[in-house]
Amino acid sequence: MDHFPLLTAIMLAPIIGALFLSFLPREADKIIKMVSALTMMVALGLVIYAYEMYDFNLGGMQFVESRAWIQDLGVSFILGVDGISLPMLLLTVLIGFSTVFASWNITKRSKEFFILLLILLAGVTGTFITQDLFIFLLFYEMVVIPIYIMVLIWGSSKRVSKEYSGMKLTIYLLLGSAFMLVGIIDLYLNAYPSGMRTFSMTALAQANQLGNLSEGFQIFTFFLLMIGFGSLLSMWPLHSWSPDGYAGAPTAVSMIHAGVLKKIGGYGLIRIGLLILPLGAKFWAPWIALLAVCNVLYAGFIALVQKDLKYVIGYSSVSHMGYVLIGFAALNGTGMNGAIGNMFAHGIMSALFFAMIGYVYEKTHTRYIPDLGGLAHQMPRVATGFMLAGMASLGLPGLIGFIPEFTIFVGAFREYPVYALLAISGIIFTALYILRVLANVLFGPRRTEFDGCADARGVELVPLIVLGSVLVVFGVFPQMLMGMVNSGVEPMVPFLTKLHAAPALLGGLFR
Amino acid sequence: MFNEYALHHAWLIPLLPAIAFVVIGFFLRKSPVLSAFLAITMSMVSFILSLGVGYGVVVQHITVEHPLIDKIPWVDIAGLSINMGMYIDPVSALMLFIVTLVSLLVQIYAVGYMKGDDGFGRFFAYLSLFAATMLGLIIAVNFVQMFIFWELVGLCSYLLIGYYFHKPSACEASKKAFMTTRIGDFGLLLGILLLQIVFGTLDFAQLTIAIPEYVQQYGTGVLTVAALLIFAGPIAKSGQFPLHVWLPDAMEGPTPVSALIHAATMVVAGVYLVVRVFFLYSMLPNVMLIIAWVGGFTACFAATIAITQQDIKRILAYSTISQLGYMMLALGVGSVTASMFHLMTHAFFKALMFLAAGSVMHGLHDKGNIFEMGGLRHKMPITFAAMTIGVLAISGIPPFAGFFSKDEILLAVSEVSAPLYIIAVVTAFMTAFYMFRLLFLVFCGPEKPENNPHEAPSTMKFSLIILSIFAIIGGYIPHVYHFGEWIRFGDASHEGLNWTIAATSMVLSVLAMALAWLIYGSGKVSPDRLAMRFSTLYNVSYHKYYIDELYLWLNYTFVRGFGKILYWLDLYIVDGIVNGLAKLTYRMGDELRQWQTGYLQQYGLILFGAILIMVVWLVITAPISMASLRGGAY
């Protein structure tokens, strides 16, 4: 190890923070929050450093750390990031940093809350930097448990009880991981003969070229992974946990969940599904594209008739994941660039949305849209945040959402003109439900019952400023994001071209 | 020297108002004086720069065939690269001039009009943002840049229509504007994507070369689809039938906004887009025919509505739709020159009329119904003069600006299609009629005692006077500067007056004026009696052909209805299955639990029973017993 273990440090920062918190007295509320903020600030600083230092021209995995761990099983602790995982990592810490401030007003058992939050963030960070499937699963499980506890204790009950939504969320996530686990073990056993078996993603990615994985096997295993990652990504019809889950969860969990956790699904589909099982991906791609259209339109229409703010954004995020899926399903460089870019963009905008909803709920004690109105009078800053997130969500150019969406459309239109057409029509319905929310919540006559509601101020502004400025800066200078993503996708392009040309026995049937 | 600088720094023209937006938005919002000062200064510099650009275009002889293009990469990834830059040719130079001029004058006007408003700084920030995005649209070098700024001007329009966000009507109107244009943008986006797939580039300069070659090789099939899809954008943005419904409602915004965005500049972006990509449309005669008919129909259709409206701004809005139809019509018959000429004069006289209307409403404390006005010429002489100049200009009475540009359009249309020419002439008649109706009702007749009008403050008067001058002399610009040689597509077109056509339209306008005087000026014929007599026609026109109602019903019934059905499905089918599975698991657990009785005897019985069955099974299936069962010896 001749250089500073940057990635380990990024992952350990929240864990050390959590450890430190556990020694603090329960009453030291302010210090607990400060320590959490500091920890995430360190992580954020390190990730920004990594983002800056990443060498575009070199590409590939950088900042690699590798330690053998369980040699008999072929498990090793390999960390590394490339142009695909770095944006996800940046997303995680940006949102993680913001959630600490969005939860600043939590007083109930704040110590436990922040410990769980930090563990959760460490887990998510780990999934994005590891290059070993075993470790990947390990980190993933580390994510599920804190979420369950956080929903149950700090959540809120509306249409459904928080117990129900917490349970639903957890069971879906665990069910997803069960499918993943089976798929990964299947892969582990079949990729290499006994004695050479390994969980290393890089090694597994070469198994296909060596001819170790038959097409039938790939189709079956990819299906398992598709169910696993798909339910995580809220792929239709495995999406129903998402709106209910967000509705029950506390603000921070909604932000992390919609912002980052869903992206593990997309990330896994690309990193594990596509790169290790290309023929399987090719077989299922048209089906994914079809489901993607369902995601976009079905969830878009449902978002239109929701009355609870969190449900609107919950269904909206299901709808947006459709774009990611169809970009992935295009299986070309353009679509892939767009899908990854959009994962980042959607993460930022939905986190901002949930943070703003959190403020509105905290101050007005309601999320029921007909009860709200005219909040721009009393809370102009929150209104600005709402506007920014809403406009980014409907794909306004100059904000972060536009270029990734446009890229996806270019990529997908080439492969699936009809599906793409249907998916693109989503921009109309997205605008419809977003504008409806903005109009009903922010605008209209001043309501005196909200006169006592103070605007966001002090540290509450941090999520708005951090996420809002990312929305604008990456929107005006999209190359800052897309250049990074592209450095991860570009090496895949020859591989994808070859995949398109590859004769496929079964894949041809469904084209 | 200066024109050289202006030409190569034309990107400053949109950038300066953008800087004003950021600075006002973040720092000066609370200070009305500073924000107005900054916004106007930046607009002024932009205006001077665009004058420099115009001069530079002439001096350096930059033509539509040899534009000045400068660009930088913006996004560059696998399979897609997008540039940002500037595309300077006579057409964009003219647009820069119009937009910076009107924008500057409207901002000066707004200082007086918006005085004392709570959101003064916010208003100027939005206006600056609008100027920046509109100017960015004008100098777009490719479809993506065009689309980006196209959407952003839509955002500004949304923000400014909803400027009085405490009013539910303004809120609804802004939503409607955004949604309606979004539908058009959907088509535009699809068209752009199609071109990207076919040509691999969206650069205007490259497409200019690539498209004719493509047509020669593969015919026009795909391009027709793309061109029609792209035209959906202009239909929505420029208020063409059937997506015109948002523009009249957009009058909920402050009047300076109506003048700047919804009359002079943003709504003509659709016309400008068609002009910019005329290299595509000129290849497709069928599409051109559709554009001509859409334009012609819209012009006539909107005029029939304008006749019965009672709100001063709504009349002007329908008139804008009608005039935009004229511009589209001119494009459809292939005359970029006529269309751009009318775009320019229209910008002057329509902005003038809106600002005059704003002055009227300012003087009457936001009263808008023209039947409640009257006799205002005494108390508001300058506004009266301004409005009269505007009305004369739009009605096509010489020597005002509209006469020349309208004549040019009529001439171009008459050379292509007789039915369209008749539609255009009938529209001209109606235009003159409803415009004089407005003029007579508002300014002539007896004064109403309940109104207590006052003349506008000086900043408003300043803008009115400057625009009045342009509305008078605007028509001569082409005759002095060989407009047709600069602003054109293909060969320079003829630009002299055709006296037959000019005389016809002039006579019709005068007749319309006389008719309007008869009904609304002298009171010889009662307008109410006419309305009763033709009540069906009157109602249909007054209710705008019930199109808004239809759209509302469609949206409510189908879009929301479909949403409700899907939500039901989601709750009871998709989620029902999930919950059902969960219940099933639970039940199974419950059933299995019953077995766990706790009686040792029962457990023992099951244990021994199981062992017995296993032993029997093993004995029977063992090879030795199988053999003995078969009866063989071993």
PDB file of N, CA and C in Angstrom, chain A residues 298-364:
ATOM      1  N   TYR A 298     -47.208   4.709 -16.139  1.00  0.00           N
ATOM      2  CA  TYR A 298     -48.089   4.227 -15.072  1.00  0.00           C
ATOM      3  C   TYR A 298     -47.897   5.075 -13.812  1.00  0.00           C
ATOM      4  N   ALA A 299     -46.648   5.191 -13.388  1.00  0.00           N
ATOM      5  CA  ALA A 299     -46.396   5.954 -12.161  1.00  0.00           C
ATOM      6  C   ALA A 299     -46.665   7.435 -12.382  1.00  0.00           C
ATOM      7  N   GLY A 300     -46.398   7.916 -13.602  1.00  0.00           N
ATOM      8  CA  GLY A 300     -46.656   9.321 -13.895  1.00  0.00           C
ATOM      9  C   GLY A 300     -48.132   9.639 -13.754  1.00  0.00           C
ATOM     10  N   PHE A 301     -48.969   8.771 -14.302  1.00  0.00           N
ATOM     11  CA  PHE A 301     -50.406   9.002 -14.207  1.00  0.00           C
ATOM     12  C   PHE A 301     -50.882   8.931 -12.761  1.00  0.00           C
ATOM     13  N   ILE A 302     -50.314   7.981 -12.023  1.00  0.00           N
ATOM     14  CA  ILE A 302     -50.766   7.852 -10.640  1.00  0.00           C
ATOM     15  C   ILE A 302     -50.345   9.070  -9.817  1.00  0.00           C
ATOM     16  N   ALA A 303     -49.144   9.572 -10.118  1.00  0.00           N
ATOM     17  CA  ALA A 303     -48.675  10.759  -9.386  1.00  0.00           C
ATOM     18  C   ALA A 303     -49.642  11.925  -9.569  1.00  0.00           C
ATOM     19  N   LEU A 304     -50.317  11.900 -10.696  1.00  0.00           N
ATOM     20  CA  LEU A 304     -51.238  12.980 -11.042  1.00  0.00           C
ATOM     21  C   LEU A 304     -52.421  13.080 -10.093  1.00  0.00           C
ATOM     22  N   VAL A 305     -52.827  11.965  -9.516  1.00  0.00           N
ATOM     23  CA  VAL A 305     -54.045  11.996  -8.700  1.00  0.00           C
ATOM     24  C   VAL A 305     -53.751  11.822  -7.210  1.00  0.00           C
ATOM     25  N   GLN A 306     -52.480  11.920  -6.823  1.00  0.00           N
ATOM     26  CA  GLN A 306     -52.164  11.753  -5.407  1.00  0.00           C
ATOM     27  C   GLN A 306     -52.485  13.009  -4.619  1.00  0.00           C
ATOM     28  N   LYS A 307     -52.810  12.831  -3.368  1.00  0.00           N
ATOM     29  CA  LYS A 307     -53.146  13.996  -2.544  1.00  0.00           C
ATOM     30  C   LYS A 307     -52.104  14.233  -1.455  1.00  0.00           C
ATOM     31  N   ASP A 308     -51.247  13.253  -1.209  1.00  0.00           N
ATOM     32  CA  ASP A 308     -50.203  13.407  -0.208  1.00  0.00           C
ATOM     33  C   ASP A 308     -48.914  13.761  -0.947  1.00  0.00           C
ATOM     34  N   LEU A 309     -48.245  14.829  -0.477  1.00  0.00           N
ATOM     35  CA  LEU A 309     -47.041  15.287  -1.166  1.00  0.00           C
ATOM     36  C   LEU A 309     -46.019  14.182  -1.360  1.00  0.00           C
ATOM     37  N   LYS A 310     -45.820  13.391  -0.304  1.00  0.00           N
ATOM     38  CA  LYS A 310     -44.779  12.372  -0.407  1.00  0.00           C
ATOM     39  C   LYS A 310     -45.156  11.294  -1.413  1.00  0.00           C
ATOM     40  N   TYR A 311     -46.454  11.031  -1.540  1.00  0.00           N
ATOM     41  CA  TYR A 311     -46.851  10.046  -2.543  1.00  0.00           C
ATOM     42  C   TYR A 311     -46.591  10.558  -3.952  1.00  0.00           C
ATOM     43  N   VAL A 312     -46.834  11.858  -4.154  1.00  0.00           N
ATOM     44  CA  VAL A 312     -46.560  12.407  -5.486  1.00  0.00           C
ATOM     45  C   VAL A 312     -45.098  12.183  -5.835  1.00  0.00           C
ATOM     46  N   ILE A 313     -44.223  12.558  -4.912  1.00  0.00           N
ATOM     47  CA  ILE A 313     -42.802  12.452  -5.215  1.00  0.00           C
ATOM     48  C   ILE A 313     -42.378  10.990  -5.239  1.00  0.00           C
ATOM     49  N   GLY A 314     -43.017  10.167  -4.420  1.00  0.00           N
ATOM     50  CA  GLY A 314     -42.725   8.734  -4.444  1.00  0.00           C
ATOM     51  C   GLY A 314     -43.028   8.140  -5.808  1.00  0.00           C
ATOM     52  N   TYR A 315     -44.225   8.399  -6.299  1.00  0.00           N
ATOM     53  CA  TYR A 315     -44.563   7.872  -7.623  1.00  0.00           C
ATOM     54  C   TYR A 315     -43.720   8.543  -8.694  1.00  0.00           C
ATOM     55  N   SER A 316     -43.428   9.823  -8.481  1.00  0.00           N
ATOM     56  CA  SER A 316     -42.579  10.512  -9.446  1.00  0.00           C
ATOM     57  C   SER A 316     -41.221   9.835  -9.556  1.00  0.00           C
ATOM     58  N   SER A 317     -40.696   9.389  -8.423  1.00  0.00           N
ATOM     59  CA  SER A 317     -39.369   8.771  -8.513  1.00  0.00           C
ATOM     60  C   SER A 317     -39.472   7.409  -9.183  1.00  0.00           C
ATOM     61  N   VAL A 318     -40.600   6.716  -9.005  1.00  0.00           N
ATOM     62  CA  VAL A 318     -40.794   5.469  -9.751  1.00  0.00           C
ATOM     63  C   VAL A 318     -40.813   5.769 -11.244  1.00  0.00           C
ATOM     64  N   SER A 319     -41.510   6.852 -11.581  1.00  0.00           N
ATOM     65  CA  SER A 319     -41.608   7.237 -12.981  1.00  0.00           C
ATOM     66  C   SER A 319     -40.234   7.565 -13.564  1.00  0.00           C
ATOM     67  N   HIS A 320     -39.446   8.308 -12.786  1.00  0.00           N
ATOM     68  CA  HIS A 320     -38.125   8.687 -13.283  1.00  0.00           C
ATOM     69  C   HIS A 320     -37.204   7.483 -13.472  1.00  0.00           C
ATOM     70  N   MET A 321     -37.391   6.475 -12.624  1.00  0.00           N
ATOM     71  CA  MET A 321     -36.535   5.297 -12.769  1.00  0.00           C
ATOM     72  C   MET A 321     -36.784   4.610 -14.108  1.00  0.00           C
ATOM     73  N   GLY A 322     -37.979   4.829 -14.658  1.00  0.00           N
ATOM     74  CA  GLY A 322     -38.251   4.301 -15.992  1.00  0.00           C
ATOM     75  C   GLY A 322     -37.257   4.814 -17.017  1.00  0.00           C
ATOM     76  N   TYR A 323     -36.886   6.097 -16.893  1.00  0.00           N
ATOM     77  CA  TYR A 323     -35.904   6.650 -17.827  1.00  0.00           C
ATOM     78  C   TYR A 323     -34.561   5.949 -17.669  1.00  0.00           C
ATOM     79  N   VAL A 324     -34.190   5.716 -16.412  1.00  0.00           N
ATOM     80  CA  VAL A 324     -32.913   5.033 -16.179  1.00  0.00           C
ATOM     81  C   VAL A 324     -32.960   3.652 -16.830  1.00  0.00           C
ATOM     82  N   LEU A 325     -34.086   2.954 -16.626  1.00  0.00           N
ATOM     83  CA  LEU A 325     -34.187   1.601 -17.151  1.00  0.00           C
ATOM     84  C   LEU A 325     -34.135   1.571 -18.674  1.00  0.00           C
ATOM     85  N   ILE A 326     -34.833   2.504 -19.308  1.00  0.00           N
ATOM     86  CA  ILE A 326     -34.849   2.440 -20.776  1.00  0.00           C
ATOM     87  C   ILE A 326     -33.491   2.853 -21.330  1.00  0.00           C
ATOM     88  N   GLY A 327     -32.807   3.745 -20.612  1.00  0.00           N
ATOM     89  CA  GLY A 327     -31.452   4.091 -21.031  1.00  0.00           C
ATOM     90  C   GLY A 327     -30.532   2.892 -20.929  1.00  0.00           C
ATOM     91  N   PHE A 328     -30.699   2.137 -19.858  1.00  0.00           N
ATOM     92  CA  PHE A 328     -29.909   0.914 -19.689  1.00  0.00           C
ATOM     93  C   PHE A 328     -30.262  -0.080 -20.781  1.00  0.00           C
ATOM     94  N   ALA A 329     -31.560  -0.256 -21.021  1.00  0.00           N
ATOM     95  CA  ALA A 329     -32.001  -1.286 -21.956  1.00  0.00           C
ATOM     96  C   ALA A 329     -31.543  -1.012 -23.379  1.00  0.00           C
ATOM     97  N   ALA A 330     -31.231   0.258 -23.677  1.00  0.00           N
ATOM     98  CA  ALA A 330     -30.754   0.556 -25.026  1.00  0.00           C
ATOM     99  C   ALA A 330     -29.440  -0.150 -25.298  1.00  0.00           C
ATOM    100  N   LEU A 331     -28.691  -0.473 -24.258  1.00  0.00           N
ATOM    101  CA  LEU A 331     -27.415  -1.176 -24.375  1.00  0.00           C
ATOM    102  C   LEU A 331     -26.482  -0.527 -25.387  1.00  0.00           C
ATOM    103  N   ASN A 332     -26.465   0.803 -25.389  1.00  0.00           N
ATOM    104  CA  ASN A 332     -25.421   1.473 -26.159  1.00  0.00           C
ATOM    105  C   ASN A 332     -24.794   2.562 -25.287  1.00  0.00           C
ATOM    106  N   GLY A 333     -23.681   3.068 -25.767  1.00  0.00           N
ATOM    107  CA  GLY A 333     -22.923   4.002 -24.939  1.00  0.00           C
ATOM    108  C   GLY A 333     -23.731   5.216 -24.551  1.00  0.00           C
ATOM    109  N   THR A 334     -24.508   5.731 -25.508  1.00  0.00           N
ATOM    110  CA  THR A 334     -25.283   6.939 -25.238  1.00  0.00           C
ATOM    111  C   THR A 334     -26.309   6.688 -24.139  1.00  0.00           C
ATOM    112  N   GLY A 335     -27.074   5.600 -24.312  1.00  0.00           N
ATOM    113  CA  GLY A 335     -28.106   5.303 -23.326  1.00  0.00           C
ATOM    114  C   GLY A 335     -27.513   5.068 -21.954  1.00  0.00           C
ATOM    115  N   MET A 336     -26.376   4.383 -21.925  1.00  0.00           N
ATOM    116  CA  MET A 336     -25.735   4.058 -20.658  1.00  0.00           C
ATOM    117  C   MET A 336     -25.266   5.340 -19.967  1.00  0.00           C
ATOM    118  N   ASN A 337     -24.659   6.239 -20.753  1.00  0.00           N
ATOM    119  CA  ASN A 337     -24.253   7.536 -20.207  1.00  0.00           C
ATOM    120  C   ASN A 337     -25.438   8.247 -19.583  1.00  0.00           C
ATOM    121  N   GLY A 338     -26.531   8.252 -20.334  1.00  0.00           N
ATOM    122  CA  GLY A 338     -27.712   8.951 -19.847  1.00  0.00           C
ATOM    123  C   GLY A 338     -28.264   8.299 -18.605  1.00  0.00           C
ATOM    124  N   ALA A 339     -28.295   6.956 -18.590  1.00  0.00           N
ATOM    125  CA  ALA A 339     -28.884   6.257 -17.445  1.00  0.00           C
ATOM    126  C   ALA A 339     -28.106   6.586 -16.179  1.00  0.00           C
ATOM    127  N   ILE A 340     -26.776   6.547 -16.273  1.00  0.00           N
ATOM    128  CA  ILE A 340     -25.980   6.820 -15.080  1.00  0.00           C
ATOM    129  C   ILE A 340     -26.088   8.289 -14.687  1.00  0.00           C
ATOM    130  N   GLY A 341     -26.021   9.152 -15.703  1.00  0.00           N
ATOM    131  CA  GLY A 341     -26.188  10.576 -15.423  1.00  0.00           C
ATOM    132  C   GLY A 341     -27.526  10.853 -14.757  1.00  0.00           C
ATOM    133  N   ASN A 342     -28.554  10.168 -15.241  1.00  0.00           N
ATOM    134  CA  ASN A 342     -29.879  10.418 -14.700  1.00  0.00           C
ATOM    135  C   ASN A 342     -30.024   9.880 -13.284  1.00  0.00           C
ATOM    136  N   MET A 343     -29.311   8.805 -12.995  1.00  0.00           N
ATOM    137  CA  MET A 343     -29.354   8.319 -11.616  1.00  0.00           C
ATOM    138  C   MET A 343     -28.836   9.391 -10.672  1.00  0.00           C
ATOM    139  N   PHE A 344     -27.737  10.015 -11.081  1.00  0.00           N
ATOM    140  CA  PHE A 344     -27.174  11.085 -10.253  1.00  0.00           C
ATOM    141  C   PHE A 344     -28.159  12.243 -10.159  1.00  0.00           C
ATOM    142  N   ALA A 345     -28.655  12.654 -11.330  1.00  0.00           N
ATOM    143  CA  ALA A 345     -29.535  13.823 -11.364  1.00  0.00           C
ATOM    144  C   ALA A 345     -30.786  13.579 -10.532  1.00  0.00           C
ATOM    145  N   HIS A 346     -31.382  12.411 -10.716  1.00  0.00           N
ATOM    146  CA  HIS A 346     -32.606  12.142  -9.970  1.00  0.00           C
ATOM    147  C   HIS A 346     -32.333  12.077  -8.478  1.00  0.00           C
ATOM    148  N   GLY A 347     -31.193  11.536  -8.114  1.00  0.00           N
ATOM    149  CA  GLY A 347     -30.845  11.480  -6.703  1.00  0.00           C
ATOM    150  C   GLY A 347     -30.856  12.856  -6.070  1.00  0.00           C
ATOM    151  N   ILE A 348     -30.172  13.791  -6.729  1.00  0.00           N
ATOM    152  CA  ILE A 348     -30.091  15.137  -6.167  1.00  0.00           C
ATOM    153  C   ILE A 348     -31.473  15.773  -6.094  1.00  0.00           C
ATOM    154  N   MET A 349     -32.232  15.679  -7.184  1.00  0.00           N
ATOM    155  CA  MET A 349     -33.495  16.415  -7.182  1.00  0.00           C
ATOM    156  C   MET A 349     -34.509  15.805  -6.220  1.00  0.00           C
ATOM    157  N   SER A 350     -34.522  14.465  -6.114  1.00  0.00           N
ATOM    158  CA  SER A 350     -35.532  13.891  -5.223  1.00  0.00           C
ATOM    159  C   SER A 350     -35.136  14.124  -3.770  1.00  0.00           C
ATOM    160  N   ALA A 351     -33.835  14.125  -3.492  1.00  0.00           N
ATOM    161  CA  ALA A 351     -33.420  14.426  -2.124  1.00  0.00           C
ATOM    162  C   ALA A 351     -33.830  15.846  -1.749  1.00  0.00           C
ATOM    163  N   LEU A 352     -33.631  16.766  -2.681  1.00  0.00           N
ATOM    164  CA  LEU A 352     -34.035  18.147  -2.405  1.00  0.00           C
ATOM    165  C   LEU A 352     -35.545  18.223  -2.191  1.00  0.00           C
ATOM    166  N   PHE A 353     -36.279  17.524  -3.025  1.00  0.00           N
ATOM    167  CA  PHE A 353     -37.730  17.496  -2.886  1.00  0.00           C
ATOM    168  C   PHE A 353     -38.136  17.003  -1.492  1.00  0.00           C
ATOM    169  N   PHE A 354     -37.575  15.877  -1.098  1.00  0.00           N
ATOM    170  CA  PHE A 354     -37.967  15.321   0.190  1.00  0.00           C
ATOM    171  C   PHE A 354     -37.537  16.220   1.344  1.00  0.00           C
ATOM    172  N   ALA A 355     -36.380  16.871   1.192  1.00  0.00           N
ATOM    173  CA  ALA A 355     -35.962  17.794   2.246  1.00  0.00           C
ATOM    174  C   ALA A 355     -36.970  18.928   2.386  1.00  0.00           C
ATOM    175  N   MET A 356     -37.413  19.450   1.246  1.00  0.00           N
ATOM    176  CA  MET A 356     -38.357  20.573   1.289  1.00  0.00           C
ATOM    177  C   MET A 356     -39.709  20.109   1.844  1.00  0.00           C
ATOM    178  N   ILE A 357     -40.133  18.908   1.439  1.00  0.00           N
ATOM    179  CA  ILE A 357     -41.389  18.381   1.983  1.00  0.00           C
ATOM    180  C   ILE A 357     -41.260  18.217   3.485  1.00  0.00           C
ATOM    181  N   GLY A 358     -40.071  17.780   3.911  1.00  0.00           N
ATOM    182  CA  GLY A 358     -39.825  17.641   5.337  1.00  0.00           C
ATOM    183  C   GLY A 358     -40.049  18.957   6.066  1.00  0.00           C
ATOM    184  N   TYR A 359     -39.508  20.054   5.498  1.00  0.00           N
ATOM    185  CA  TYR A 359     -39.694  21.352   6.139  1.00  0.00           C
ATOM    186  C   TYR A 359     -41.165  21.747   6.176  1.00  0.00           C
ATOM    187  N   VAL A 360     -41.832  21.532   5.044  1.00  0.00           N
ATOM    188  CA  VAL A 360     -43.242  21.919   4.984  1.00  0.00           C
ATOM    189  C   VAL A 360     -44.028  21.146   6.036  1.00  0.00           C
ATOM    190  N   TYR A 361     -43.750  19.875   6.138  1.00  0.00           N
ATOM    191  CA  TYR A 361     -44.488  19.027   7.075  1.00  0.00           C
ATOM    192  C   TYR A 361     -44.177  19.422   8.513  1.00  0.00           C
ATOM    193  N   GLU A 362     -42.913  19.706   8.743  1.00  0.00           N
ATOM    194  CA  GLU A 362     -42.491  20.072  10.084  1.00  0.00           C
ATOM    195  C   GLU A 362     -43.205  21.341  10.552  1.00  0.00           C
ATOM    196  N   LYS A 363     -43.409  22.252   9.610  1.00  0.00           N
ATOM    197  CA  LYS A 363     -43.959  23.539  10.017  1.00  0.00           C
ATOM    198  C   LYS A 363     -45.475  23.603   9.936  1.00  0.00           C
ATOM    199  N   THR A 364     -46.034  22.960   8.905  1.00  0.00           N
ATOM    200  CA  THR A 364     -47.489  23.063   8.777  1.00  0.00           C
ATOM    201  C   THR A 364     -48.194  21.847   9.361  1.00  0.00           C
TER     202      THR A 364
END
